[in-house]
Amino acid sequence: MGSPLSALVAWSARANGQEAGHTLNRLPANRKGLKYPGFSSSDAPGKIVLLDLKDPRLRPTELRMPRNFDLETFTPHGISVYTDPTDGTVYLFVVNHPHHKSQVELFQFIDEDFSLLHLKTFKHKLLHSVNDIVALGADRFYATNDHYFSNEFLKTFVETLLGQAWTNVVYYSAETVKVVSEGYYFANGINISPDKRYIYLADFIDHKVHVLERKDDNALASVKSVAVGSLCDNIEVDPKTGDLWLGCHPNGWKLLKYDPKDPPGSEVICIRNIHSEQPVVTQVYADDGHVIVGSSVATTYGGKLIIGSIFHKALCCDLEEGEAITEEGDRFFESSDK
């Protein structure tokens, strides 16, 4: 993806961490504790920060938010970036949960002064429990609903108890809004192939990544699923190789009960040749929670692996050695309430 944001990673923060990310050349990220059922959260307002991956210091820059936007209730979650191929305009889509509701915010990135211009808020009854989003244009996107119910009691307790595959993917445009794929236990991270022909979807509970083919009417047809043996959260796609990078949770129970004395671990999985008859699934990084807690997203750039988390700070590793670069690099996404 070429743009003025060409070395960026986009992240969104959950519960004092950085939850989701999308790679360009510089990266927008949202920082804040997500007010999400079952997780602890911060009362600090959300922020979007920019990380230039070409800068060896790896120091984030907070983007200036627009005055006409309600920052007090800004609760960022999934995030996606779209660059208009005709004029280079960079659009930033952010899933927002004000007052525990779901909507999608559209911003324009202003490169000259590192600011965001709020353009629009997308709301619809089908966008009732949005987790992640992948932009297709300036006003089109696919979004995952990770729950069937919108009521907090029903989605947190009743839906969990029933354990049914009721969640879905929604296509949104100015002309139509419709469910385009369903039957998932917990539709989570979503992304698109470099050639824009396929959508990749992580079913968190089912431990699988689904490959879906886009049709002319933007419906999605199931092609295959790949078992990864872990709770897949968010998906990043290498724009050159098409490899999928997954931030995963090896222990769901530890994730839910979250005990800082026995923290949930982290895992990064890479899927290569996903469209072949024998995709290669590789565990690239694993930790018991003492280095990074609850990894939820991972991306690569310039030989480095960058990992975000639900509860913790982000981590930058050397892909060849798998070790943290520096203590400073380990903190480049420090929680905004500290």
Coordinates of C-alpha atoms in Angstrom, one line a residue:
M1 CA 0.0 0.0 0.0
G2 CA 1.7 3.2 -1.0
S3 CA 0.9 6.5 0.6
P4 CA 2.3 9.4 2.5
L5 CA 1.8 7.0 5.5
S6 CA 4.0 4.5 3.8
A7 CA 5.9 3.2 6.9
L8 CA 3.1 3.3 9.5
V9 CA 1.5 0.7 11.6
A10 CA -2.1 1.3 12.8
W11 CA -2.9 0.0 16.3
S12 CA -5.9 0.2 18.6
A13 CA -5.7 -0.1 22.3
R14 CA -7.6 -2.4 24.6
A15 CA -7.4 -2.3 28.4
N16 CA -4.2 -0.4 28.7
G17 CA -2.7 -2.0 25.6
Q18 CA -2.5 -1.8 21.8
E19 CA -5.1 -4.1 20.3
A20 CA -5.2 -3.9 16.6
G21 CA -2.9 -2.8 13.8
H22 CA -2.6 -2.2 10.1
T23 CA 0.7 -1.6 8.4
L24 CA 1.5 1.1 5.9
N25 CA 4.8 2.9 6.1
R26 CA 4.0 5.0 9.0
L27 CA 1.4 3.7 11.3
P28 CA -1.7 5.2 13.1
A29 CA -2.5 3.7 16.4
N30 CA -5.2 4.3 18.9
R31 CA -4.3 4.3 22.6
K32 CA -6.7 3.7 25.4
G33 CA -8.2 1.0 27.6
L34 CA -11.2 -0.4 25.7
K35 CA -14.4 -0.5 27.6
Y36 CA -15.3 -4.0 26.5
P37 CA -17.4 -6.6 28.4
G38 CA -15.2 -8.9 30.5
F39 CA -12.1 -6.7 30.5
S40 CA -10.8 -4.1 32.8
S41 CA -10.6 -0.6 31.3
S42 CA -9.3 2.9 31.7
D43 CA -11.3 6.0 32.0
A44 CA -8.8 8.0 29.9
P45 CA -10.0 9.2 26.5
G46 CA -8.7 7.4 23.4
K47 CA -5.9 8.7 21.3
I48 CA -4.5 8.0 17.8
V49 CA -0.7 7.9 17.5
L50 CA 1.6 7.6 14.5
L51 CA 4.7 5.4 14.5
D52 CA 7.2 5.9 11.7
L53 CA 8.8 2.5 11.2
K54 CA 11.6 4.1 9.2
D55 CA 12.7 6.0 12.3
P56 CA 15.2 3.9 14.3
R57 CA 14.0 5.5 17.5
L58 CA 10.5 4.0 17.1
R59 CA 8.9 6.9 19.0
P60 CA 5.2 7.4 18.5
T61 CA 3.7 10.8 17.7
E62 CA 0.2 11.6 19.0
L63 CA -2.0 12.9 16.2
R64 CA -4.0 16.0 16.9
M65 CA -7.7 15.2 17.1
P66 CA -10.4 17.4 15.6
R67 CA -12.2 19.9 17.8
N68 CA -15.6 18.8 16.5
F69 CA -15.2 15.2 17.7
D70 CA -16.3 13.9 21.1
L71 CA -13.1 12.7 22.7
E72 CA -14.6 12.1 26.1
T73 CA -16.4 9.0 24.9
F74 CA -13.9 7.9 22.3
T75 CA -13.2 4.2 22.8
P76 CA -11.2 2.9 19.8
H77 CA -11.1 -0.8 18.8
G78 CA -10.4 -2.1 15.3
I79 CA -8.7 0.1 12.8
S80 CA -8.1 0.3 9.0
V81 CA -6.4 2.6 6.6
Y82 CA -7.4 3.3 3.0
T83 CA -5.4 5.4 0.5
D84 CA -7.3 6.9 -2.4
P85 CA -5.3 5.8 -5.5
T86 CA -6.4 8.8 -7.5
D87 CA -5.2 11.6 -5.2
G88 CA -3.3 9.9 -2.4
T89 CA -5.8 11.0 0.3
V90 CA -5.4 8.8 3.4
Y91 CA -8.5 7.8 5.2
L92 CA -8.5 6.2 8.7
F93 CA -11.4 4.1 9.8
V94 CA -11.8 3.4 13.6
V95 CA -14.3 1.2 15.3
N96 CA -15.6 3.2 18.3
H97 CA -17.6 2.1 21.3
P98 CA -19.1 5.2 23.0
H99 CA -21.3 4.2 25.9
H100 CA -20.7 0.5 25.0
K101 CA -22.3 1.0 21.6
S102 CA -20.8 0.4 18.2
Q103 CA -20.1 2.8 15.4
V104 CA -17.3 3.5 12.9
E105 CA -15.5 6.8 12.6
L106 CA -14.0 8.1 9.4
F107 CA -11.0 10.5 9.6
Q108 CA -8.8 12.0 7.0
F109 CA -5.1 12.1 7.8
I110 CA -3.4 15.5 7.3
D111 CA 0.2 14.8 6.8
E112 CA 1.4 18.4 7.0
D113 CA 0.5 18.9 10.7
F114 CA 0.0 15.3 11.9
S115 CA -3.7 15.8 12.5
L116 CA -7.0 14.0 11.8
L117 CA -10.0 15.6 10.3
H118 CA -13.3 13.9 11.3
L119 CA -15.5 13.3 8.2
K120 CA -18.3 11.0 9.2
T121 CA -19.7 8.5 11.7
F122 CA -21.2 5.3 10.3
K123 CA -24.1 3.8 12.3
H124 CA -26.5 1.0 11.4
K125 CA -28.5 -1.7 13.2
L126 CA -26.4 -4.4 11.6
L127 CA -23.3 -2.8 13.1
H128 CA -24.3 -3.7 16.6
S129 CA -21.2 -5.4 18.0
V130 CA -18.3 -4.4 15.8
N131 CA -14.9 -5.8 16.5
D132 CA -12.7 -5.1 13.4
I133 CA -12.9 -3.5 10.0
V134 CA -11.2 -3.5 6.7
A135 CA -11.7 -0.5 4.4
L136 CA -12.5 -1.0 0.7
G137 CA -12.9 2.7 -0.3
A138 CA -13.7 6.1 1.2
D139 CA -17.1 5.0 2.3
R140 CA -17.1 1.2 2.0
F141 CA -15.9 -1.5 4.3
Y142 CA -16.4 -5.0 5.8
A143 CA -16.9 -5.3 9.5
T144 CA -17.0 -8.2 11.9
N145 CA -19.7 -8.5 14.7
D146 CA -18.2 -10.6 17.5
H147 CA -21.5 -11.1 19.2
Y148 CA -25.1 -11.8 18.2
F149 CA -26.7 -9.7 20.9
S150 CA -26.1 -6.1 21.6
N151 CA -27.4 -6.1 25.2
E152 CA -24.4 -6.5 27.5
F153 CA -26.0 -9.2 29.8
L154 CA -27.1 -11.3 26.8
K155 CA -23.8 -11.0 24.9
T156 CA -21.6 -11.6 28.0
F157 CA -23.4 -14.3 29.8
V158 CA -26.3 -15.9 27.8
E159 CA -24.4 -16.0 24.4
T160 CA -21.3 -17.4 26.1
L161 CA -23.4 -20.1 27.8
L162 CA -25.2 -21.1 24.6
G163 CA -21.9 -21.2 22.6
Q164 CA -23.6 -20.9 19.2
A165 CA -22.0 -19.8 15.9
W166 CA -24.1 -16.7 15.5
T167 CA -21.7 -14.0 14.6
N168 CA -21.1 -12.5 11.2
V169 CA -19.5 -10.2 8.7
V170 CA -21.3 -7.1 7.4
Y171 CA -20.7 -5.2 4.2
Y172 CA -21.3 -1.4 4.4
S173 CA -21.7 1.1 1.6
A174 CA -23.8 4.2 1.0
E175 CA -26.0 2.1 -1.2
T176 CA -26.4 -1.1 0.8
V177 CA -25.7 -2.6 4.2
K178 CA -26.0 -6.4 4.5
V179 CA -24.7 -9.5 6.2
V180 CA -22.3 -11.2 3.7
S181 CA -21.0 -14.1 5.8
E182 CA -22.2 -15.7 9.0
G183 CA -21.9 -18.8 11.2
Y184 CA -18.9 -17.9 13.3
Y185 CA -18.5 -18.5 17.0
F186 CA -16.6 -15.2 17.5
A187 CA -15.8 -13.2 14.3
N188 CA -12.8 -11.2 15.2
G189 CA -9.9 -9.8 13.1
I190 CA -10.5 -9.2 9.4
N191 CA -8.2 -8.3 6.5
I192 CA -7.9 -8.4 2.8
S193 CA -5.5 -10.1 0.4
P194 CA -3.0 -7.9 -1.6
D195 CA -4.9 -8.5 -4.8
K196 CA -8.2 -7.6 -3.1
R197 CA -9.9 -10.8 -4.2
Y198 CA -10.0 -12.5 -0.8
I199 CA -11.0 -11.7 2.8
Y200 CA -9.3 -13.3 5.8
L201 CA -11.4 -13.7 8.9
A202 CA -10.2 -15.0 12.4
D203 CA -12.8 -17.0 14.3
F204 CA -11.4 -16.5 17.8
I205 CA -13.3 -19.3 19.6
D206 CA -12.9 -21.9 16.7
H207 CA -9.1 -21.4 16.4
K208 CA -9.4 -21.0 12.7
V209 CA -8.7 -18.4 10.0
H210 CA -11.3 -18.5 7.2
V211 CA -10.5 -17.6 3.5
L212 CA -13.5 -15.9 1.8
E213 CA -13.8 -15.0 -1.8
R214 CA -15.3 -11.6 -2.8
K215 CA -18.1 -11.7 -5.3
D216 CA -19.2 -8.9 -7.7
D217 CA -22.0 -7.9 -5.3
N218 CA -19.5 -7.9 -2.4
A219 CA -21.0 -11.1 -0.9
L220 CA -18.4 -13.5 0.5
A221 CA -18.1 -17.1 -0.4
S222 CA -16.3 -19.6 1.8
V223 CA -13.1 -21.1 0.2
K224 CA -11.4 -22.9 3.1
S225 CA -10.4 -22.6 6.7
V226 CA -7.0 -23.1 8.3
A227 CA -6.7 -24.4 11.9
V228 CA -4.0 -22.5 13.8
G229 CA -4.3 -24.2 17.3
S230 CA -4.6 -20.9 19.1
L231 CA -7.2 -18.1 19.8
C232 CA -6.6 -15.9 16.8
D233 CA -7.2 -12.2 17.4
N234 CA -6.1 -9.8 14.6
I235 CA -4.7 -10.5 11.2
E236 CA -2.1 -8.5 9.3
V237 CA -1.2 -9.3 5.7
D238 CA 2.2 -8.8 4.2
P239 CA 1.6 -6.7 1.1
K240 CA 4.4 -8.3 -0.9
T241 CA 4.3 -12.0 0.1
G242 CA 0.7 -12.3 1.2
D243 CA 1.8 -14.0 4.4
L244 CA -0.7 -13.7 7.3
W245 CA 0.6 -12.6 10.7
L246 CA -1.7 -13.3 13.7
G247 CA -1.6 -12.0 17.2
C248 CA -2.9 -14.9 19.3
H249 CA -3.8 -16.0 22.8
P250 CA -2.6 -19.4 23.9
N251 CA -4.8 -19.6 27.0
G252 CA -8.3 -18.2 26.8
W253 CA -9.1 -18.8 30.5
K254 CA -6.1 -16.7 31.7
L255 CA -7.1 -14.0 29.2
L256 CA -10.6 -13.7 30.7
K257 CA -9.8 -13.9 34.4
Y258 CA -6.6 -11.8 34.1
D259 CA -4.4 -12.2 37.1
P260 CA -1.3 -10.0 37.0
K261 CA 0.5 -12.6 39.2
D262 CA -0.2 -15.2 36.5
P263 CA -0.7 -13.2 33.3
P264 CA -2.0 -14.6 30.0
G265 CA 0.8 -15.4 27.6
S266 CA 1.4 -14.3 24.0
E267 CA 1.8 -16.0 20.7
V268 CA 2.5 -14.9 17.1
I269 CA 1.6 -17.2 14.3
C270 CA 2.5 -16.8 10.6
I271 CA 0.6 -18.5 7.8
R272 CA 2.4 -18.8 4.5
N273 CA 0.9 -20.0 1.2
I274 CA -2.6 -19.9 2.6
H275 CA -4.2 -20.5 -0.8
S276 CA -2.2 -23.7 -1.5
E277 CA -3.3 -27.2 -0.6
Q278 CA -0.8 -27.2 2.3
P279 CA -0.5 -23.8 4.0
V280 CA 2.5 -23.5 6.3
V281 CA 1.5 -22.5 9.9
T282 CA 4.4 -21.5 12.0
Q283 CA 4.7 -20.2 15.6
V284 CA 7.1 -17.3 15.3
Y285 CA 7.0 -15.9 18.8
A286 CA 5.8 -17.3 22.2
D287 CA 6.0 -16.0 25.7
D288 CA 4.3 -17.0 29.0
G289 CA 3.3 -13.4 29.8
H290 CA 6.4 -12.2 31.5
V291 CA 7.7 -10.2 28.5
I292 CA 4.4 -9.2 26.8
V293 CA 0.9 -9.9 28.2
G294 CA -2.0 -11.0 25.9
S295 CA -0.7 -10.4 22.4
S296 CA -3.5 -9.5 20.0
V297 CA -1.8 -8.2 16.8
A298 CA 1.5 -8.6 15.0
T299 CA 3.0 -7.0 11.9
T300 CA 6.5 -6.9 10.3
Y301 CA 8.5 -4.2 8.7
G302 CA 12.2 -4.0 7.7
G303 CA 13.1 -7.3 9.4
K304 CA 11.4 -6.4 12.7
L305 CA 8.4 -7.9 14.3
I306 CA 6.0 -5.6 16.2
I307 CA 3.5 -7.1 18.6
G308 CA 0.6 -5.3 20.3
S309 CA -1.4 -6.5 23.2
I310 CA -4.7 -6.1 25.1
F311 CA -3.3 -5.5 28.6
H312 CA 0.3 -4.4 28.0
K313 CA 2.7 -2.3 26.0
A314 CA 3.9 -3.1 22.5
L315 CA 7.1 -5.1 21.8
C316 CA 9.5 -4.8 18.9
C317 CA 11.7 -7.8 18.1
D318 CA 14.3 -8.8 15.6
L319 CA 12.8 -11.4 13.4
E320 CA 16.1 -13.3 13.1
E321 CA 16.8 -13.5 16.8
G322 CA 13.3 -13.2 18.2
E323 CA 14.5 -10.9 21.0
A324 CA 13.4 -7.5 22.2
I325 CA 15.6 -4.8 20.6
T326 CA 15.7 -2.4 23.6
E327 CA 13.8 -1.5 26.6
E328 CA 12.8 1.7 24.9
G329 CA 11.5 -0.2 21.9
D330 CA 9.4 -2.3 24.3
R331 CA 7.6 0.8 25.4
F332 CA 6.8 2.8 22.3
F333 CA 3.1 2.3 22.8
E334 CA 2.8 3.1 26.5
S335 CA -0.7 3.4 27.8
S336 CA -2.1 6.9 27.6
D337 CA -3.3 6.9 31.2
K338 CA 0.2 6.7 32.7

